[in-house]
Short mmCIF file of C-alpha atoms in Angstrom, two decimals:
data_model
loop_
_atom_site.label_atom_id
_atom_site.label_comp_id
_atom_site.label_asym_id
_atom_site.label_seq_id
_atom_site.Cartn_x
_atom_site.Cartn_y
_atom_site.Cartn_z
CA MET A 13 48.23 89.28 52.39
CA ILE A 14 47.85 88.68 56.12
CA TRP A 15 46.73 85.11 55.51
CA MET A 16 49.74 84.51 53.34
CA MET A 17 52.09 85.74 56.08
CA ALA A 18 50.41 83.48 58.65
CA VAL A 19 50.79 80.43 56.43
CA MET A 20 54.46 81.20 55.86
CA PHE A 21 55.05 81.55 59.61
CA LEU A 22 53.43 78.19 60.30
CA LEU A 23 55.45 76.52 57.58
CA SER A 24 58.66 77.92 59.08
CA LEU A 25 57.75 76.56 62.51
CA VAL A 26 57.11 73.10 61.03
CA MET A 27 60.43 73.17 59.22
CA MET A 28 62.22 74.20 62.43
CA ALA A 29 60.59 71.36 64.37
CA THR A 30 61.46 68.76 61.73
CA MET A 31 65.01 70.00 61.35
CA LYS A 32 65.71 70.05 65.15
CA THR A 33 68.68 67.84 66.12
CA LYS A 34 67.61 64.78 68.03
CA VAL A 35 69.55 64.02 71.21
CA PRO A 36 70.55 60.34 71.21
CA SER A 37 69.21 58.22 74.07
CA PRO A 38 71.81 57.11 76.65
CA SER A 39 72.97 53.53 76.51
CA ALA A 40 72.77 51.17 79.46
CA ALA A 41 75.94 50.29 81.33
CA GLY A 42 77.26 46.75 80.95
CA LEU A 43 78.52 44.46 83.67
CA GLU A 44 82.09 45.48 82.82
CA ASP A 45 81.22 49.09 83.69
CA PHE A 46 80.53 48.23 87.33
CA SER A 47 83.43 48.32 89.75
CA PHE A 48 83.52 46.19 92.89
CA PRO A 49 86.47 45.33 95.13
CA SER A 50 87.42 41.66 94.95
CA ALA A 51 87.58 39.28 97.91
CA ALA A 52 91.34 38.92 97.48
CA GLU A 53 91.94 42.55 98.40
CA ARG A 54 91.33 42.15 102.14
CA PRO A 55 91.14 39.43 104.78
CA VAL A 56 87.78 38.29 106.12
CA GLN A 57 86.90 40.57 108.99
CA ILE A 58 86.77 39.40 112.62
CA LEU A 59 84.00 40.83 114.78
CA ALA A 60 83.54 40.88 118.54
CA GLY A 61 80.72 42.88 120.13
CA THR A 62 78.77 45.34 117.98
CA ARG A 63 80.31 47.32 115.15
CA ARG A 64 79.66 48.69 111.68
CA LEU A 65 81.41 46.59 109.04
CA SER A 66 82.03 48.67 105.94
CA GLY A 67 84.63 46.51 104.23
CA ALA A 68 82.52 43.60 102.99
CA ASN A 69 84.24 41.19 100.60
CA VAL A 70 82.53 41.07 97.20
CA VAL A 71 82.58 37.36 96.47
CA TRP A 72 80.48 37.46 93.28
CA TYR A 73 78.33 39.82 91.24
CA GLY A 74 76.31 39.39 88.06
CA ASP A 75 72.78 38.75 86.79
CA LEU A 76 72.62 42.33 85.52
CA ARG A 77 69.22 43.49 84.28
CA THR A 78 68.09 46.96 83.28
CA SER A 79 64.85 48.85 82.77
CA LYS A 80 64.52 52.18 80.99
CA ILE A 81 63.75 55.40 82.78
CA VAL A 82 61.39 57.14 80.37
CA LYS A 83 60.51 60.79 80.52
CA LYS A 84 57.76 62.52 78.57
CA VAL A 85 58.96 65.49 76.55
CA LYS A 86 56.42 67.95 75.17
CA GLY A 87 57.05 69.15 71.65
CA LEU A 88 55.39 71.81 69.57
CA PHE A 89 52.62 69.61 68.27
CA SER A 90 53.04 66.36 70.30
CA THR A 91 54.48 64.65 73.36
CA THR A 92 57.23 62.10 72.95
CA LYS A 93 58.75 59.57 75.36
CA THR A 94 62.50 59.82 75.79
CA THR A 95 64.84 57.42 77.60
CA VAL A 96 66.85 59.45 80.11
CA GLY A 97 68.57 56.62 81.99
CA TYR A 98 68.34 53.07 83.25
CA ARG A 99 67.51 51.29 86.46
CA TYR A 100 69.95 48.53 87.33
CA PHE A 101 69.11 45.21 88.96
CA MET A 102 71.92 42.95 90.03
CA GLY A 103 72.89 39.99 92.18
CA VAL A 104 75.77 40.50 94.60
CA GLN A 105 77.28 38.20 97.23
CA LEU A 106 78.99 40.00 100.11
CA GLY A 107 81.17 38.27 102.71
CA ILE A 108 80.77 40.11 106.03
CA CYS A 109 82.84 38.50 108.79
CA HIS A 110 83.79 35.30 110.56
CA GLY A 111 80.94 33.52 112.40
CA GLN A 112 79.32 31.91 114.17
CA ASP A 113 76.08 33.40 115.51
CA VAL A 114 76.37 36.78 113.83
CA VAL A 115 73.28 38.98 114.24
CA LEU A 116 72.47 41.61 111.58
CA LYS A 117 71.09 44.88 112.95
CA GLU A 118 71.31 47.44 110.15
CA VAL A 119 72.01 47.73 106.44
CA LYS A 120 73.27 50.94 104.87
CA PHE A 121 73.78 51.85 101.22
CA GLY A 122 76.19 54.74 101.23
CA ASP A 123 75.10 57.02 104.07
CA GLN A 124 71.45 55.97 103.93
CA VAL A 125 69.84 53.35 106.16
CA ALA A 126 67.94 50.86 104.01
CA TRP A 127 66.91 48.50 106.81
CA SER A 128 67.20 48.15 110.59
CA GLY A 129 66.02 45.45 112.92
CA GLU A 130 67.46 42.14 114.10
CA SER A 131 68.07 39.08 111.97
CA THR A 132 69.92 35.87 112.73
CA GLY A 133 69.42 34.71 109.14
CA GLY A 134 66.89 34.63 106.31
CA ALA A 135 65.26 36.92 103.77
CA ILE A 136 64.98 40.66 104.41
CA GLN A 137 62.65 42.70 102.23
CA ILE A 138 63.84 46.20 101.39
CA ASN A 139 61.58 48.71 99.63
CA LYS A 140 63.37 52.06 99.38
CA PRO A 141 63.24 53.07 95.66
CA GLN A 142 63.64 56.75 96.64
CA LEU A 143 66.56 56.19 99.03
CA PHE A 144 69.09 58.11 96.89
CA GLY A 145 66.63 60.76 95.69
CA GLY A 146 64.67 58.69 93.16
CA ASP A 147 64.87 58.86 89.39
CA GLU A 148 64.00 62.54 89.15
CA ASP A 149 66.31 64.16 91.69
CA GLY A 150 68.97 61.57 92.44
CA THR A 151 70.40 58.19 91.64
CA GLY A 152 67.39 56.07 92.46
CA GLY A 153 67.22 53.80 95.48
CA VAL A 154 67.20 50.12 96.46
CA SER A 155 64.51 47.46 96.66
CA GLY A 156 64.23 43.70 96.61
CA THR A 157 65.36 40.74 98.70
CA LEU A 158 68.55 40.67 100.74
CA ARG A 159 69.22 37.25 102.24
CA PHE A 160 71.45 37.09 105.31
CA TYR A 161 73.48 34.15 106.62
CA GLY A 162 74.84 34.28 110.18
CA GLY A 163 77.93 32.12 109.70
CA SER A 164 76.58 28.83 110.98
CA LEU A 165 78.59 25.65 110.46
CA VAL A 166 75.50 24.01 108.92
CA GLN A 167 74.23 26.84 106.70
CA THR A 168 73.29 25.89 103.15
CA ALA A 169 74.18 27.46 99.81
CA ASN A 170 72.05 30.35 98.57
CA ALA A 171 69.27 29.02 96.31
CA TYR A 172 69.31 32.14 94.09
CA LEU A 173 73.03 31.69 93.34
CA VAL A 174 72.62 27.94 92.87
CA GLY A 175 69.91 28.62 90.26
CA LEU A 176 72.25 30.95 88.38
CA LEU A 177 75.61 29.22 88.71
CA GLY A 178 74.90 25.63 89.71
CA ALA A 179 75.20 23.66 92.94
CA ASP A 180 78.71 22.48 92.10
CA VAL A 181 79.99 26.08 91.96
CA VAL A 182 78.22 27.81 94.85
CA SER A 183 79.65 27.28 98.33
CA PRO A 184 77.63 27.69 101.55
CA ILE A 185 80.74 29.39 103.02
CA ARG A 186 80.14 27.77 106.39
CA GLY A 187 81.55 29.67 109.34
CA ILE A 188 81.37 33.00 107.48
CA ALA A 189 78.51 35.50 107.77
CA TYR A 190 77.47 36.84 104.37
CA ALA A 191 74.59 38.48 102.50
CA VAL A 192 73.22 38.04 98.99
CA LEU A 193 71.43 40.77 97.09
CA GLU A 194 69.10 38.57 95.04
CA GLY A 195 68.67 40.54 91.83
CA MET A 196 67.95 43.71 93.79
CA TYR A 197 67.34 47.13 92.34
CA ILE A 198 70.53 49.02 93.28
CA GLY A 199 69.94 52.45 91.68
CA ASN A 200 70.29 54.14 88.30
CA ALA A 201 74.06 54.70 88.27
CA SER A 202 76.85 52.34 87.28
CA THR A 203 78.70 53.19 90.48
CA PRO A 204 76.62 51.46 93.18
CA GLU A 205 76.61 52.79 96.71
CA ALA A 206 78.87 50.87 99.10
CA VAL A 207 77.01 48.51 101.42
CA SER A 208 77.77 48.42 105.14
CA PHE A 209 76.33 46.29 107.92
CA VAL A 210 75.92 46.76 111.66
CA CYS A 211 76.37 43.33 113.22
CA SER A 212 76.85 41.76 116.63
CA ARG A 213 78.81 38.67 117.57
CA PHE A 214 79.58 37.51 121.08
CA PRO A 215 82.38 34.94 121.54
CA LYS A 216 81.18 31.92 123.47
CA SER A 217 82.31 30.68 126.86
CA PRO A 218 84.95 27.94 126.67
CA SER A 219 83.31 26.24 129.65
CA THR A 220 80.31 23.93 129.64
CA ALA A 221 79.03 25.42 132.90
CA PHE A 222 75.75 27.28 132.34
CA GLU A 223 76.73 30.15 134.62
CA SER A 224 79.74 30.97 132.44
CA THR A 225 77.47 31.63 129.44
CA LEU A 226 75.85 34.49 131.35
CA TYR A 227 79.06 36.50 131.02
CA GLU A 228 79.22 36.44 127.18
CA LYS A 229 77.40 39.74 126.72
CA ILE A 230 78.22 43.00 128.47
CA GLY A 231 75.49 45.27 127.15
CA VAL A 232 76.10 45.44 123.39
CA ASP A 233 79.77 44.55 123.92
CA ALA A 234 81.58 41.23 124.02
CA ASN A 235 83.42 39.88 127.02
CA PRO A 236 87.15 40.55 126.47
CA ALA A 237 88.18 37.34 128.27
CA TYR A 238 86.18 35.12 125.92
CA PHE A 239 87.40 36.99 122.85
CA LEU A 240 90.95 36.63 124.14
CA TYR A 241 90.41 32.88 124.50
CA GLU A 242 89.09 32.80 120.94
CA VAL A 243 92.13 34.66 119.57
CA VAL A 244 94.41 32.23 121.38
CA THR A 245 92.70 29.00 120.28
CA HIS A 246 90.74 29.64 117.05
CA PRO A 247 92.17 27.56 114.16
CA ALA A 248 91.04 29.93 111.39
CA PHE A 249 91.97 33.41 112.62
CA GLY A 250 93.64 32.81 115.99
CA ALA A 251 96.92 31.42 117.24
CA ASP A 252 95.50 27.85 117.07
CA ILE A 253 96.86 26.86 120.47
CA ALA A 254 95.36 23.58 121.66
CA PHE A 255 92.59 24.18 124.18
CA THR A 256 94.06 21.44 126.37
CA THR A 257 97.05 23.71 127.08
CA VAL A 258 94.87 26.63 128.18
CA ASP A 259 93.64 27.16 131.74
CA THR A 260 89.95 27.53 130.95
CA ASP A 261 88.97 28.26 134.54
CA SER A 262 91.20 31.34 134.65
CA PHE A 263 89.49 32.77 131.56
CA VAL A 264 86.03 32.14 133.00
CA ALA A 265 87.02 33.72 136.33
CA ALA A 266 88.35 36.78 134.50
CA ALA A 267 85.18 36.90 132.39
CA LYS A 268 83.05 37.04 135.55
CA THR A 269 85.11 39.91 136.97
CA LEU A 270 84.94 41.86 133.71
CA HIS A 271 81.19 41.24 133.48
CA ASP A 272 80.70 42.50 137.03
CA GLU A 273 82.80 45.59 136.22
CA GLY A 274 80.87 46.24 132.99
CA LEU A 275 84.12 46.28 131.04
CA GLY A 276 83.24 45.03 127.54
CA ILE A 277 84.75 45.59 124.11
CA SER A 278 83.55 45.88 120.52
CA CYS A 279 86.01 45.63 117.67
CA VAL A 280 86.52 44.77 114.02
CA ILE A 281 89.85 43.39 112.87
CA ASP A 282 89.92 44.16 109.15
CA THR A 283 93.65 44.25 108.43
CA ALA A 284 96.38 41.64 108.61
CA ARG A 285 97.57 41.59 112.23
CA THR A 286 99.31 39.04 114.39
CA ALA A 287 97.44 37.35 117.21
CA ALA A 288 100.06 38.74 119.60
CA ASP A 289 99.20 42.34 118.64
CA VAL A 290 95.48 41.77 119.22
CA ILE A 291 96.19 40.05 122.54
CA ASP A 292 98.35 42.98 123.67
CA ASP A 293 95.56 45.46 122.82
CA ILE A 294 93.04 43.48 124.87
CA LYS A 295 95.42 43.10 127.82
CA LYS A 296 95.92 46.87 127.96
CA ILE A 297 92.19 47.45 128.13
CA ILE A 298 91.44 44.84 130.79
CA GLN A 299 94.75 45.43 132.64
CA GLY A 300 95.66 41.75 132.59
CA SER A 301 98.50 39.35 131.95
CA LEU A 302 98.62 36.15 129.92
CA ASN A 303 101.35 33.77 131.04
CA THR A 304 102.22 30.13 131.38
CA ASP A 305 101.51 28.66 134.80
CA PRO A 306 104.87 27.41 136.10
CA ALA A 307 103.16 24.53 137.92
CA THR A 308 100.86 23.19 135.17
CA GLY A 309 102.34 24.65 131.98
CA ALA A 310 98.88 25.90 130.96
CA LEU A 311 98.27 29.38 129.55
CA LYS A 312 96.56 31.43 132.25
CA LEU A 313 94.74 34.79 132.18
CA ARG A 314 95.12 37.01 135.21
CA LEU A 315 93.63 40.42 135.90
CA ILE A 316 95.64 43.08 137.76
CA ARG A 317 93.27 44.23 140.48
CA ASN A 318 93.26 45.48 144.05
CA ASP A 319 92.18 42.07 145.26
CA TYR A 320 94.90 41.12 147.73
CA ASP A 321 95.25 41.17 151.52
CA LEU A 322 98.40 43.09 152.40
CA ASP A 323 99.05 40.96 155.47
CA SER A 324 99.18 37.79 153.36
CA VAL A 325 101.45 39.23 150.64
CA PRO A 326 104.87 37.50 150.69
CA GLU A 327 107.88 39.61 151.60
CA ILE A 328 111.26 39.58 149.89
CA GLY A 329 114.47 41.13 151.15
CA PRO A 330 118.14 40.45 151.88
CA TRP A 331 117.31 36.94 153.06
CA ASN A 332 116.19 35.80 149.56
CA VAL A 333 117.37 38.63 147.28
CA LYS A 334 121.00 38.57 146.16
CA SER A 335 121.10 42.07 144.76
CA LEU A 336 118.89 45.00 143.82
CA SER A 337 119.67 46.98 140.67
CA ASP A 338 118.25 49.82 138.60
CA PHE A 339 116.29 51.13 141.56
CA SER A 340 114.61 54.44 140.88
CA ARG A 341 111.90 56.50 142.46
CA GLY A 342 109.52 58.43 140.25
CA SER A 343 109.33 62.19 140.45
CA LEU A 344 106.29 64.45 140.51
CA ASP A 345 108.16 66.76 138.15
CA THR A 346 108.07 64.14 135.38
CA ALA A 347 104.63 62.69 136.13
CA ILE A 348 101.77 63.04 133.64
CA ASN A 349 98.84 65.16 134.81
CA GLU A 350 96.42 64.77 131.88
CA VAL A 351 95.33 61.73 129.86
CA LYS A 352 93.14 61.76 126.76
CA LEU A 353 91.56 58.55 125.53
CA THR A 354 90.01 58.16 122.09
CA TYR A 355 87.38 55.49 121.41
CA LEU A 356 84.69 54.59 118.85
CA SER A 357 81.27 55.54 120.21
CA ILE A 358 78.29 53.32 119.37
CA ALA A 359 75.98 56.14 120.49
CA ASP A 360 77.52 58.45 117.84
CA ASP A 361 77.29 56.02 114.90
CA TYR A 362 80.76 54.60 115.57
CA ALA A 363 82.50 57.96 115.30
CA GLU A 364 85.70 58.67 117.22
CA ARG A 365 85.20 60.47 120.52
CA THR A 366 87.55 61.60 123.31
CA VAL A 367 87.39 61.59 127.10
CA ILE A 368 89.85 63.45 129.34
CA ALA A 369 91.05 62.90 132.91
CA GLN A 370 93.17 65.44 134.80
CA ASN A 371 95.10 65.54 138.05
CA ASN A 372 94.62 69.19 138.96
CA GLY A 373 96.71 68.98 142.11
CA LEU A 374 99.70 67.73 140.12
CA ARG A 375 99.04 70.37 137.48
CA ILE A 376 99.24 73.12 140.11
CA HIS A 377 102.42 71.58 141.53
CA LYS A 378 104.15 71.49 138.13
CA GLY A 379 102.79 74.83 136.97
CA ASP A 380 101.88 73.48 133.53
CA SER A 381 100.01 70.66 131.83
CA GLU A 382 101.78 67.59 130.49
CA GLY A 383 99.48 65.15 128.75
CA GLN A 384 99.37 61.80 127.03
CA THR A 385 96.91 60.49 124.43
CA ILE A 386 95.84 56.84 124.37
CA SER A 387 93.88 55.21 121.54
CA MET A 388 91.54 52.34 122.41
CA PRO A 389 89.18 51.78 119.45
CA MET A 390 87.84 48.60 121.09
CA ILE A 391 86.03 50.75 123.67
CA SER A 392 82.49 51.65 122.55
CA THR A 393 80.80 53.58 125.37
CA ARG A 394 81.63 56.80 127.14
CA GLU A 395 81.08 55.21 130.55
CA THR A 396 83.71 52.54 129.94
CA ALA A 397 86.11 55.04 128.40
CA ALA A 398 85.76 57.31 131.44
CA LYS A 399 86.61 54.44 133.81
CA ILE A 400 89.69 53.45 131.85
CA VAL A 401 91.06 56.96 131.35
CA GLN A 402 90.78 57.59 135.10
CA ARG A 403 92.52 54.29 135.78
CA GLU A 404 95.34 55.17 133.39
CA LEU A 405 95.76 58.62 134.95
CA SER A 406 95.96 57.10 138.43
CA ALA A 407 98.83 54.89 137.29
CA ILE A 408 100.96 57.49 135.50
CA SER A 409 100.33 60.57 137.63
CA VAL A 410 101.79 58.90 140.73
CA PRO A 411 105.60 58.62 141.02
CA LEU A 412 106.25 54.89 141.33
CA ALA A 413 109.45 53.11 142.28
CA SER A 414 110.91 50.37 140.09
CA CYS A 415 113.83 47.96 140.25
CA ILE A 416 115.22 44.56 139.28
CA ALA A 417 115.61 42.03 142.08
CA GLU A 418 117.99 39.13 141.62
CA CYS A 419 116.53 36.46 143.87
CA HIS A 420 117.34 32.95 145.01
CA ARG A 421 115.64 30.00 143.32
CA SER A 422 112.96 30.14 146.02
CA MET A 423 111.24 32.74 143.82
CA ALA A 424 111.17 30.49 140.74
CA ASP A 425 107.38 30.14 141.04
CA ALA A 426 106.80 33.89 140.77
CA GLU A 427 104.41 34.98 138.02
CA VAL A 428 103.75 38.23 136.21
CA GLY A 429 101.09 40.06 138.19
CA ASP A 430 102.18 38.70 141.60
CA VAL A 431 102.36 41.17 144.49
CA VAL A 432 105.32 41.19 146.91
CA LYS A 433 106.50 43.41 149.72
CA LEU A 434 110.09 44.54 149.22
CA THR A 435 112.42 45.35 152.10
CA TRP A 436 115.92 46.65 151.31
CA PRO A 437 117.71 48.60 154.05
CA ALA A 438 120.39 49.97 151.70
CA GLN A 439 117.66 51.95 149.91
CA LYS A 440 115.79 52.65 153.16
CA ILE A 441 112.87 50.58 151.92
CA GLU A 442 110.65 48.65 154.25
CA LYS A 443 107.73 46.58 152.98
CA ILE A 444 107.03 48.62 149.86
CA VAL A 445 104.29 46.93 147.81
CA MET A 446 105.61 45.91 144.39
CA ARG A 447 104.05 44.18 141.38
CA VAL A 448 105.99 41.66 139.29
CA THR A 449 106.08 42.78 135.64
CA ALA A 450 108.56 40.23 134.24
CA VAL A 451 110.21 37.01 135.36
CA ASP A 452 113.60 35.82 134.07
CA LEU A 453 114.39 32.31 135.30
CA GLY A 454 117.91 32.50 133.92
CA ALA A 455 120.03 29.43 133.12
CA PRO A 456 119.94 26.23 135.18
CA THR A 457 123.53 26.88 136.28
CA ASP A 458 122.85 30.49 137.13
CA GLY A 459 120.97 29.86 140.34
CA ALA A 460 119.19 33.22 140.20
CA VAL A 461 115.70 34.45 139.34
CA ARG A 462 115.43 38.05 138.15
CA LEU A 463 112.18 39.83 138.90
CA SER A 464 111.31 43.14 137.29
CA LEU A 465 109.28 45.05 139.87
CA ILE A 466 107.27 48.24 139.88
CA GLN A 467 105.50 49.81 142.79
CA ASP A 468 101.88 48.72 142.84
CA VAL A 469 99.56 51.67 142.31
CA PHE A 470 96.97 50.06 144.60
CA GLY A 471 99.49 49.83 147.43
CA VAL A 472 101.16 53.24 147.13
CA PHE A 473 99.62 54.55 150.33
CA GLN A 474 100.40 51.33 152.21
CA SER A 475 104.14 51.53 151.47
CA PHE A 476 106.70 53.53 153.41
CA TYR A 477 110.42 54.20 153.54
CA THR A 478 112.50 53.84 156.70
CA THR A 479 114.19 56.86 158.30
CA GLY A 480 117.66 55.28 158.11
CA SER A 481 120.44 55.21 160.74
CA GLU A 482 122.27 58.42 159.80
CA ALA A 483 122.35 61.33 162.27
CA ARG A 484 119.84 63.99 161.37
CA TRP A 485 119.74 67.65 162.46
CA GLN A 486 117.28 68.40 165.21
CA LYS A 487 116.17 71.81 166.34
CA PRO A 488 118.10 72.67 169.56
CA SER A 489 116.25 73.41 172.77
CA PHE A 490 117.82 75.22 175.82
CA ASP A 491 116.66 75.80 179.37
CA PRO A 492 117.18 79.37 180.74
CA VAL A 493 120.34 79.92 182.91
CA ASP A 494 121.71 82.82 184.97
CA VAL A 495 123.93 85.43 183.29
CA THR A 496 127.55 84.94 184.33
CA ARG A 497 129.32 87.61 182.24
CA TYR A 498 128.60 91.32 182.03
CA ASP A 499 130.11 93.73 179.43
CA PHE A 500 129.54 97.51 179.56
CA ILE A 501 129.84 99.44 176.28
CA GLU A 502 128.87 102.89 175.13
CA ALA A 503 125.47 102.93 173.56
CA PRO A 504 125.36 103.72 169.83
CA THR A 505 124.27 107.27 168.95
CA ILE A 506 121.26 106.05 166.99
CA LEU A 507 119.86 104.51 170.15
CA THR A 508 120.33 107.64 172.31
CA GLN A 509 118.64 110.20 170.04
#
């Protein structure tokens, strides 16, 4: 009887095992299941200095291959192999940014670093199959060959793509830095991790002089003067102004000053912007002006610095100024006593950081804090940000005078950034140091040049106002004299008790 019950129990187990519902194996994703942004969705990025570029243009993708991820499943009487997913291998071409001479320093898939080093071009071997947690606990990893092109004007087409698509289809994309994932393993999910690159590019000197090339790099940053020249003259992404109409020497001189000051920039332009907007951003950082030289007609870069001798600064006044209008003196009550500056820190993986400068004396005077926030994403180091925020605070926490001077034609050669000493007795001004901020030459028949002036922050303590000719109250002073009149009165009661 016992044996019969045992046999029946075994038969029931066999029937249960054979009747168990089989879970169907997953099917592999097709090429149409993968989603990549197309190159038409964004302009090719422009890089200066060192930055992370996360918006690569997907130029092409294909050559999809799969391999099964098999897992052993133990049954009642045997072990079976079950397909639980697929590994995906694919070719992808990614446009990174405008060249030339782009240097690749890091490759990230999602938030994970797959490779770091320094490459000016060529094959990079990546072997990180567990980068996303592997097949057991995540979405796999990446491995294979990534080939980088630095944007040279003589770079050749990628051989892997030529083998797949043909030489008549594949372009070398000269002048553009790009990378090709040559049939790389990209994980086990149909939603690949986004690829980002840390790259460096330093705009070249416009001069043939060897010394000028020494100013191209400022640490890991680019020289703002050379990038400004590039934005002005570049035919592909700049204003395409002929280099013959640009004062090259002024840009090189500014580059040397900026290099000596350690004032570099790093930026990525990844949205449609006008050259004028980019130029304005750079001018604010370097505190410079870009104007046409009235003598030569060439575009000239000039930095606003404390680099003048007060004794040699020309003076303007009633003898060459017809009229003075809109004169105003700043007030401490309206001055700003705190400035915050936000920037993108290379040291903090290109995250936004903030530095603060305060004028505590002005804060005590006003009894409260009145601040201003400035955004300068082209700044990449805390040291540079600290210099600029202090410079900005110095300019806006001091009450400065401003006016418009209508001058004779003798001032027709004045340029933005020039320093003059203004004397105007009607406003009790004598030799106040002013900076030209705008020049209006007017009409030929007008005979007047209008200069917009603001008190120069570097010359504030060298300027003074006259006392004027009006009578002013003075404290009287008397010599002692003999008493000549005597009056006798009865003393008040309060003084006699």
